[in-house]
Amino acid sequence: MTREKKLKVTIDSRELEVRPNTTILQAARESDVYIPSLCTLEHLPSYGACRLCIVEVDGLRGYPTSCTTPIEEGMVIRTDTTELRSLRQEILKLLLSEHPASCLFCEEHDECKEFQGTIRKVGVTTGCRYCPNDARCELQEITEKVGLTETSYPVYYRGFSVEKYDPFYDRDYNLCILCGRCVRVCNSVRLNGTLSFKQRGKLTTIGPAFDRTHLEAGCEFCGACVSVCPTGALSAKVSKWYGKPDTQVTTTCVYCPVGCRLELQVKNNEVIDVLPNYDSPIDRGLICVKGRFAIPEYVLSPERLGTPSRLTPVGYEVISWDQAIDEAAKRLRGTKPEDKLVMVSPQLSNEDLFVAQQFTREVLGSDAVISSMMIDLGDDLVPFLELVTSSSTFDTIEDARGVLAVGFDSTYGYSPVGIRIKKAGREGALLVTLGACDSNLDMLSETAFQMEPPQWAEFLGSLVDYLARGGKGKVKIRKEWTSDIERISRIFSDSSTNILVIGQEAIFSSGRREIFEKARTLRDKLGWKIIVAHPYTNLLGMLAMGAFPGAKPGEFLKNGDAVTVDLPVIDLAKRKKVVYLIGEGRFDTIPDCDYLIYQNGLPPVASRQPDLILPASLFTESSGTTTNGEGRVLKIEKATEPFMDAKPDWWIFNRIAEKLNKGKLKYKDVAAVQAAIKKQVKGFYGGRKPVEFARINAERATKWLRGAPKQEGQSSGAGNNPSYRGIPLARVVAGMKAIDEWVNTSLLSDKEAQ
Amino acid sequence: MMLNEIVSTAVKKFGVGREQLLPVLQYVVSQEKWLSEDALLGVARAFDMSAAEVYGVASFYSFLDTKPRGDYVIRVCRTVSCDMAGKEAIMEALEKTLHISVGETTADRKFTLLETNCMGWCAEGPAMLVNDYVYTGLTPEKVVDILQGYMAGA
Amino acid sequence: MKTIKVGLGTCGVSAGAQKTYEAIKNEIELQNIQAVLKETGCNGMCYREPLVEVIDEQKNSFVYGEVTPEKAKTIMNSHVLADEPVAEWLVQSTRPSEDDTFFKKQNRIVLRNCGIIDPSSITEYVATGGYEAIQRVLKEYTPERVIDVITRSGLRGRGGGGFLSGVKWKFCRDAAGDKKYIICNADEGDPGAFMDRSTLESDPHSVLEGMMICAYAIGAEEGYIYARAEYPKAVARLKHSIREALAKGFLGKNIFGSPVNFSVKIKEGAGAFVCGEETALIASIEGKRGMPRFRPPFPANKGLWGKPTNINNVETYANVPWIIMNGPEAFAAFGTDNSKGTKVFALAGKIQRGGLAEVPMGITINEIVFDIGGGIKEGKKFKAVQMGGPSGGCIPASMGDLQIDYQQINRTGAIMGSGGLVVMDESTCMVDMAKFFLRFTQDESCGKCTFCRIGTKRMLEVLERITDGNGKEGDIELLRHLAYEIRNNTICGLGQTAPNPVLTTLKYFPEEYEAHIREKRCPAHSCSALLTYSIKADACKGCMACAKACPAEAITGEKKKAHEINTAVCIKCGKCLETCKFNAVIKN
């Protein structure tokens, strides 16, 4: 890359050097010159509507908007003259003439600030400070910066009723200033198109078609619109009224393997809101509903387990940690390794997983550390892992010229992948979807094939055959597919980079084994890239840490040879003495047992009551790292103290091990765990590059699972029902429940329509 | 014609390139007099666009109605020259004869009364459009005559 | 053999010309008259429609106005059969008539064929020398020469901006791009302007030919005509003309046998005034909301689908073939130093003869209003003329000797606009007028810029309270202040010019504003909230007519006794004033 030549400009009599190909506003901001603006926002296309960012430029007529005027060599720009100041004040006056502004112009304003504790309450009840975003409002901030202290117009209240019937956020368009940020973010960043300007002129409003709800309009509830809203027009249900957060903590979402960067908004030791980070290279700020909205309600759920407790004939009895550790140690001591089973969730951090396997191996003397993920995949596990460990990075989609998505939908998850696919499609890449019903990619796809999941493998097979023979020779293809397959194969053959995205519906379909095999052929014979969009957050970390039967820490990592996974036979039908669940909440997969230890953040919903409950802290409450689907090791930061007496998983293992006086589990903190990992898993914390995995020998797939619950087609706990540590988000997060119900009813009505 | 036929005819006639969005919507309006939610969704599907975007475009233009309209859409010019020439009396006559006010549709869904911007008949005002037909130099009596013609006509 | 032409433009048809045409046809068949019956468009004398022209064997032309079917019969019998012209109905002929002055000061370039040829016949257009200019250009001119000719002619964009067309074409020709477009802006939306509609209806081929020449000059192969939804007839006629031209090989591949390709598509608007703004128009053609965008980049560099695009309006294109045929000097011979050629004005409002008049630039307002327009209706006093629609302003009668050209008009605070002239008499309230135009722009604002969306709304509120009699001290300053800010702080022409009607009326008629605000009085007796009606007791005959007419039952009185109006109940509808035969009702 050649370095761009800087331009010399003068801003407010300062001579500056600025980057070329920017707007005046960008250049000014990069040079720390403040120009107010409401409609402009980084990452969004310029719009030039609010006019606050007007400047004076020598040689240009009038007052050009700096957000739309490209900077040029030698420009002489003034950003703060008396004239500009008065124009900006007038703009704000006009905006505020249609935006209730008692938060700004009130005789009691100063007192109100000072005695907020009491006066504010009155304000809220009398409706004077009724803005949900009070104190987090850009309009407020700018009004203060521009120095407007009074207005001459009476406030004209537009009288829209507040829209509260959608999950996660409310909309009060009386506060809307029509800056259009939400419309732009929804359309040009999220490529979703839920929002649009409606009508025109003074009647302009924003929303979906007609007066549909956002649910009906196919909204992803990514909350991007809420994040960019400079007023209180859009406000998250959980965080409104909170005011300014105390701190912001950058962490990684552990709800799925994408590993989006999150900015947790913390106030009074509570996560009150979560915002995206547009500078994050992995997700580019394109987080989904789960990361955006499903965290505060989960971690602050009234159901949270806050103290250790023990099942007695008359119910649960609260006990101290010492008692609880004694109890656990007592039960684990002395039992034979084959009578014990440890199940860990792939949503734990690398560090917790490392300690979990160490605990199982060194303390319990067993290799049986499994996870419900393994049971989901059953005998197809090894081919699945083979694909997952060789998955391509998400940014490869950006260069793709052809994308085939099978059973993939990114409405409520995997949006950084989904949006990259949409973007590729919009920029001319061939996008083909294969699914059982409409997917959110269909709108931008060249062709959307709809067929029942059992046929997917066959369709894929025909395509692979056709592609492999380069159109020569005879390929057996169903008649009704011939022309379509011919057409798309031609484009795929001409494309430099093709990507196959395997979605959750495909992973949980009955023909998945064949789909995995076809994917391998595409990858190995035709050079396709593969992305497996599975739900198991830290699956790669689980493998790398050796929290997996028959594989010690680091054995899965690349060091020359291919690995053959030799799974010990696990018989779930055989009764165990003790089952120890760490972050596993699905009881359909666990074998019968005499004693059940349940270590988690929320209680399970099951008829089998755990005998011992150990309250664990969640990912917002303890630090560590997680490995995303690309193999990148990402930081999880502690944002708040753990809920009540909850403790990190590694701490609990540590204490039990101590009690049992076995193994080398003497970790003081997470850093100590990381030091141990560094020793055993070379280069794991190596830096920005993804951890590379050894090629897994997929041919040697053994039948390892016995007595597993019957897998019914695509039904699986993890499928379309996102969960964290075994607890479906829909159980604790009201909005997720609403989405769930909506999806189910619309699926039902689709079926009826057919 | 059924609604889906109307949409598919329009799509066949004009195609689904983005520039054909207005022509397709206009065709639907010419057949149906307005854009119902179903029509709009049909068009959105055909164009692979979000319903919100199609609605956003349609609602921007005053001739693409998203509210039910009668068989005969009467648009009275509200421009200054027609106003000077006695548009108010015309409006009154229309409202009285049809028993509706501006923006409304008669109960039998036959007439809708609207105002519109200049139709270019400034020298011969007041003027009005009934669907695609222009009437100029209106007087209250003339208006009643014209309406009676339409009432008897169908 | 005589030729009879009936004006079947929409203005004619809506005035009943179709019935007149049928009647003449009937007569010809019934009496087996040897005459040719033809259709033609509008000749601009809209105030006299239906028009029938009789051309006798010596090529003398006799134009009859307001011809009903009955009058048509008489004309056929007396003039066509017996060579006795019906003098009293003649509006234009070799003999003098009172309507002669309507044409006397006109020089018709754009309207050269209007009302003369049958617009639905390409043959007639060709017969008058149509499509010769494009052929000449294709054979003899380089694109640069075309641009040079247009530049030298001094032709300015007739849509309102008044930018030199030749220069605009050159920008587009010089812009880098593999594909270029030209657009004809037929989204004439200014209240009071209708020359583009009339031109499209009466001489569509002249516009097509102008577009062809422009396309050749800038190197475009595709053209669009963006026409208003409010002009169904113009659209139909254009479609027909394009079909004709295609059939003849004038459009399409290798036009006129040359290597040049050119095709034209019509895009119909859907009722949004702002789409007359060029960037909004482009957005609308692209199938989007018609929202203006910021410039630069200008359409000449990045227009339709990001390609260099030239946009001119109907009237501009219609001038082009004439300039090619007659030379730039002939065109530049008309007009003033900075404004060359002729301009079509649409006359409407309180004027005797409303219609279209094409006059050389530099003519005075008085000449147009009095000589061409025949003065004010009902003998009232000329008060002002509104020029340029909602973007323009009101010029007072006292400036009637002002020469009309771009510079002079701009100096008044109004703009030339597309040439609509709405004439006002003493009964027009100027505050009300300003309110009217502001309400228009307010309704038609796209809603993007803060000042345009909210600023015009606040201004309108102020005007409304002034005309409602609730004006306050400081309102005039507030209006001025807002007007200034709106003008300087909006993206497109709609917003930038929206305050003009207010500013000009404030400038020329401040006393009317003051009267409304301070004395709660409307000097033009027009603002109903400020009016009171009363009955002069000595003039009232006690006939009860007004009491019966009053919808509010505000008039009391007995027969043969003077009535009274209860002002508390009166809704100021003015019915009593209309009803009273004895001029006993007075408006204060």
PDB file of C-alpha atoms in Angstrom, chain A residues 7-154:
ATOM      1  CA  LEU A   7      -3.286  17.480   2.319  1.00  0.00           C
ATOM      2  CA  LYS A   8      -2.480  20.846   3.802  1.00  0.00           C
ATOM      3  CA  VAL A   9      -5.519  22.701   5.013  1.00  0.00           C
ATOM      4  CA  THR A  10      -6.310  25.464   7.426  1.00  0.00           C
ATOM      5  CA  ILE A  11      -8.979  24.864  10.002  1.00  0.00           C
ATOM      6  CA  ASP A  12      -9.764  27.753  12.333  1.00  0.00           C
ATOM      7  CA  SER A  13      -6.427  29.394  11.508  1.00  0.00           C
ATOM      8  CA  ARG A  14      -4.543  26.237  12.402  1.00  0.00           C
ATOM      9  CA  GLU A  15      -2.490  24.786   9.609  1.00  0.00           C
ATOM     10  CA  LEU A  16      -3.065  21.072   9.529  1.00  0.00           C
ATOM     11  CA  GLU A  17      -2.126  18.046   7.522  1.00  0.00           C
ATOM     12  CA  VAL A  18      -5.015  15.719   6.917  1.00  0.00           C
ATOM     13  CA  ARG A  19      -5.705  12.473   5.118  1.00  0.00           C
ATOM     14  CA  PRO A  20      -7.055  12.829   1.598  1.00  0.00           C
ATOM     15  CA  ASN A  21     -10.397  11.343   0.500  1.00  0.00           C
ATOM     16  CA  THR A  22     -12.183  12.379   3.627  1.00  0.00           C
ATOM     17  CA  THR A  23     -14.848  14.894   4.341  1.00  0.00           C
ATOM     18  CA  ILE A  24     -14.169  18.157   6.136  1.00  0.00           C
ATOM     19  CA  LEU A  25     -15.918  16.748   9.184  1.00  0.00           C
ATOM     20  CA  GLN A  26     -13.755  13.625   9.296  1.00  0.00           C
ATOM     21  CA  ALA A  27     -10.615  15.638   8.816  1.00  0.00           C
ATOM     22  CA  ALA A  28     -11.632  18.023  11.574  1.00  0.00           C
ATOM     23  CA  ARG A  29     -12.453  15.248  13.992  1.00  0.00           C
ATOM     24  CA  GLU A  30      -9.192  13.496  13.256  1.00  0.00           C
ATOM     25  CA  SER A  31      -7.437  16.749  14.058  1.00  0.00           C
ATOM     26  CA  ASP A  32      -9.411  17.166  17.283  1.00  0.00           C
ATOM     27  CA  VAL A  33     -11.518  20.025  16.026  1.00  0.00           C
ATOM     28  CA  TYR A  34     -15.048  19.734  17.345  1.00  0.00           C
ATOM     29  CA  ILE A  35     -17.887  20.288  14.907  1.00  0.00           C
ATOM     30  CA  PRO A  36     -21.313  19.351  16.230  1.00  0.00           C
ATOM     31  CA  SER A  37     -23.374  16.950  14.187  1.00  0.00           C
ATOM     32  CA  LEU A  38     -26.433  14.816  14.762  1.00  0.00           C
ATOM     33  CA  CYS A  39     -27.073  12.922  11.582  1.00  0.00           C
ATOM     34  CA  THR A  40     -23.509  11.936  10.776  1.00  0.00           C
ATOM     35  CA  LEU A  41     -22.022   8.896  12.383  1.00  0.00           C
ATOM     36  CA  GLU A  42     -18.886   7.007  11.602  1.00  0.00           C
ATOM     37  CA  HIS A  43     -19.562   3.849   9.588  1.00  0.00           C
ATOM     38  CA  LEU A  44     -22.739   5.334   8.149  1.00  0.00           C
ATOM     39  CA  PRO A  45     -23.054   7.010   4.760  1.00  0.00           C
ATOM     40  CA  SER A  46     -23.267  10.794   4.928  1.00  0.00           C
ATOM     41  CA  TYR A  47     -26.749  12.217   4.809  1.00  0.00           C
ATOM     42  CA  GLY A  48     -26.425  15.957   5.288  1.00  0.00           C
ATOM     43  CA  ALA A  49     -29.826  16.494   6.841  1.00  0.00           C
ATOM     44  CA  CYS A  50     -29.419  18.026  10.285  1.00  0.00           C
ATOM     45  CA  ARG A  51     -27.147  20.809   9.008  1.00  0.00           C
ATOM     46  CA  LEU A  52     -25.442  21.260  12.370  1.00  0.00           C
ATOM     47  CA  CYS A  53     -22.027  20.524  10.927  1.00  0.00           C
ATOM     48  CA  ILE A  54     -22.087  23.562   8.656  1.00  0.00           C
ATOM     49  CA  VAL A  55     -18.799  25.401   8.222  1.00  0.00           C
ATOM     50  CA  GLU A  56     -17.481  28.331   6.256  1.00  0.00           C
ATOM     51  CA  VAL A  57     -15.032  27.562   3.491  1.00  0.00           C
ATOM     52  CA  ASP A  58     -13.212  30.238   1.525  1.00  0.00           C
ATOM     53  CA  GLY A  59     -14.445  30.159  -2.034  1.00  0.00           C
ATOM     54  CA  LEU A  60     -17.553  28.110  -1.348  1.00  0.00           C
ATOM     55  CA  ARG A  61     -20.925  29.764  -1.330  1.00  0.00           C
ATOM     56  CA  GLY A  62     -23.010  29.770   1.820  1.00  0.00           C
ATOM     57  CA  TYR A  63     -22.518  27.275   4.594  1.00  0.00           C
ATOM     58  CA  PRO A  64     -21.616  23.843   3.271  1.00  0.00           C
ATOM     59  CA  THR A  65     -22.220  20.854   5.517  1.00  0.00           C
ATOM     60  CA  SER A  66     -18.848  19.477   6.513  1.00  0.00           C
ATOM     61  CA  CYS A  67     -20.138  15.905   6.519  1.00  0.00           C
ATOM     62  CA  THR A  68     -20.782  16.000   2.798  1.00  0.00           C
ATOM     63  CA  THR A  69     -18.051  18.264   1.529  1.00  0.00           C
ATOM     64  CA  PRO A  70     -14.851  16.508   0.501  1.00  0.00           C
ATOM     65  CA  ILE A  71     -11.686  18.071   1.854  1.00  0.00           C
ATOM     66  CA  GLU A  72      -9.346  19.574  -0.697  1.00  0.00           C
ATOM     67  CA  GLU A  73      -5.788  20.790  -0.719  1.00  0.00           C
ATOM     68  CA  GLY A  74      -5.439  24.317   0.553  1.00  0.00           C
ATOM     69  CA  MET A  75      -8.946  24.708   1.894  1.00  0.00           C
ATOM     70  CA  VAL A  76      -9.417  27.428   4.461  1.00  0.00           C
ATOM     71  CA  ILE A  77     -12.150  26.360   6.812  1.00  0.00           C
ATOM     72  CA  ARG A  78     -13.788  28.065   9.750  1.00  0.00           C
ATOM     73  CA  THR A  79     -15.822  25.927  12.083  1.00  0.00           C
ATOM     74  CA  ASP A  80     -16.725  28.316  14.825  1.00  0.00           C
ATOM     75  CA  THR A  81     -17.762  31.828  13.859  1.00  0.00           C
ATOM     76  CA  THR A  82     -20.468  33.963  15.372  1.00  0.00           C
ATOM     77  CA  GLU A  83     -22.549  33.394  12.296  1.00  0.00           C
ATOM     78  CA  LEU A  84     -22.165  29.625  12.429  1.00  0.00           C
ATOM     79  CA  ARG A  85     -22.859  29.586  16.111  1.00  0.00           C
ATOM     80  CA  SER A  86     -26.103  31.457  15.662  1.00  0.00           C
ATOM     81  CA  LEU A  87     -27.172  29.239  12.762  1.00  0.00           C
ATOM     82  CA  ARG A  88     -26.461  26.138  14.802  1.00  0.00           C
ATOM     83  CA  GLN A  89     -28.435  27.520  17.705  1.00  0.00           C
ATOM     84  CA  GLU A  90     -31.323  28.157  15.356  1.00  0.00           C
ATOM     85  CA  ILE A  91     -31.158  24.602  14.014  1.00  0.00           C
ATOM     86  CA  LEU A  92     -31.305  23.262  17.533  1.00  0.00           C
ATOM     87  CA  LYS A  93     -34.137  25.616  18.406  1.00  0.00           C
ATOM     88  CA  LEU A  94     -36.107  24.271  15.478  1.00  0.00           C
ATOM     89  CA  LEU A  95     -35.330  20.663  16.293  1.00  0.00           C
ATOM     90  CA  LEU A  96     -36.284  21.254  19.872  1.00  0.00           C
ATOM     91  CA  SER A  97     -39.491  22.951  18.812  1.00  0.00           C
ATOM     92  CA  GLU A  98     -40.690  19.459  17.917  1.00  0.00           C
ATOM     93  CA  HIS A  99     -38.841  17.578  20.596  1.00  0.00           C
ATOM     94  CA  PRO A 100     -40.004  17.858  24.194  1.00  0.00           C
ATOM     95  CA  ALA A 101     -37.079  19.514  25.897  1.00  0.00           C
ATOM     96  CA  SER A 102     -37.923  20.022  29.506  1.00  0.00           C
ATOM     97  CA  CYS A 103     -34.679  18.200  30.224  1.00  0.00           C
ATOM     98  CA  LEU A 104     -32.866  21.230  28.821  1.00  0.00           C
ATOM     99  CA  PHE A 105     -34.934  24.317  29.334  1.00  0.00           C
ATOM    100  CA  CYS A 106     -36.447  24.467  32.748  1.00  0.00           C
ATOM    101  CA  GLU A 107     -36.183  27.086  35.431  1.00  0.00           C
ATOM    102  CA  GLU A 108     -35.459  24.370  37.931  1.00  0.00           C
ATOM    103  CA  HIS A 109     -32.834  22.866  35.687  1.00  0.00           C
ATOM    104  CA  ASP A 110     -29.880  23.516  37.956  1.00  0.00           C
ATOM    105  CA  GLU A 111     -31.609  22.516  41.153  1.00  0.00           C
ATOM    106  CA  CYS A 112     -32.892  19.467  39.410  1.00  0.00           C
ATOM    107  CA  LYS A 113     -29.376  18.413  38.606  1.00  0.00           C
ATOM    108  CA  GLU A 114     -28.200  19.014  42.092  1.00  0.00           C
ATOM    109  CA  PHE A 115     -31.006  17.250  43.897  1.00  0.00           C
ATOM    110  CA  GLN A 116     -31.642  14.728  41.229  1.00  0.00           C
ATOM    111  CA  GLY A 117     -32.308  11.972  43.737  1.00  0.00           C
ATOM    112  CA  THR A 118     -35.552  13.480  44.896  1.00  0.00           C
ATOM    113  CA  ILE A 119     -36.601  16.012  42.320  1.00  0.00           C
ATOM    114  CA  ARG A 120     -36.026  13.562  39.536  1.00  0.00           C
ATOM    115  CA  LYS A 121     -38.579  11.180  40.933  1.00  0.00           C
ATOM    116  CA  VAL A 122     -41.124  13.953  40.857  1.00  0.00           C
ATOM    117  CA  GLY A 123     -40.030  14.746  37.358  1.00  0.00           C
ATOM    118  CA  VAL A 124     -40.613  11.215  36.233  1.00  0.00           C
ATOM    119  CA  THR A 125     -44.074  11.050  37.764  1.00  0.00           C
ATOM    120  CA  THR A 126     -45.152  14.439  36.575  1.00  0.00           C
ATOM    121  CA  GLY A 127     -43.704  13.661  33.188  1.00  0.00           C
ATOM    122  CA  CYS A 128     -41.203  16.457  33.054  1.00  0.00           C
ATOM    123  CA  ARG A 129     -37.987  14.489  32.814  1.00  0.00           C
ATOM    124  CA  TYR A 130     -39.627  11.639  31.071  1.00  0.00           C
ATOM    125  CA  CYS A 131     -37.049  10.887  28.446  1.00  0.00           C
ATOM    126  CA  PRO A 132     -35.800   7.318  28.751  1.00  0.00           C
ATOM    127  CA  ASN A 133     -32.407   8.399  27.559  1.00  0.00           C
ATOM    128  CA  ASP A 134     -32.056  11.366  29.844  1.00  0.00           C
ATOM    129  CA  ALA A 135     -28.348  11.997  30.433  1.00  0.00           C
ATOM    130  CA  ARG A 136     -27.389   9.637  27.617  1.00  0.00           C
ATOM    131  CA  CYS A 137     -28.679  11.890  24.889  1.00  0.00           C
ATOM    132  CA  GLU A 138     -26.555  13.379  22.132  1.00  0.00           C
ATOM    133  CA  LEU A 139     -29.092  16.081  21.506  1.00  0.00           C
ATOM    134  CA  GLN A 140     -28.750  17.198  25.112  1.00  0.00           C
ATOM    135  CA  GLU A 141     -25.003  17.076  24.873  1.00  0.00           C
ATOM    136  CA  ILE A 142     -24.856  19.061  21.668  1.00  0.00           C
ATOM    137  CA  THR A 143     -27.348  21.626  22.907  1.00  0.00           C
ATOM    138  CA  GLU A 144     -25.082  22.251  25.842  1.00  0.00           C
ATOM    139  CA  LYS A 145     -21.972  22.366  23.679  1.00  0.00           C
ATOM    140  CA  VAL A 146     -23.546  24.752  21.204  1.00  0.00           C
ATOM    141  CA  GLY A 147     -24.531  26.887  24.146  1.00  0.00           C
ATOM    142  CA  LEU A 148     -28.252  27.061  23.610  1.00  0.00           C
ATOM    143  CA  THR A 149     -29.911  27.905  26.876  1.00  0.00           C
ATOM    144  CA  GLU A 150     -33.373  28.948  25.889  1.00  0.00           C
ATOM    145  CA  THR A 151     -35.725  28.575  23.021  1.00  0.00           C
ATOM    146  CA  SER A 152     -38.242  30.941  21.559  1.00  0.00           C
ATOM    147  CA  TYR A 153     -40.658  28.412  20.139  1.00  0.00           C
ATOM    148  CA  PRO A 154     -43.271  26.610  22.123  1.00  0.00           C
TER     149      PRO A 154
END
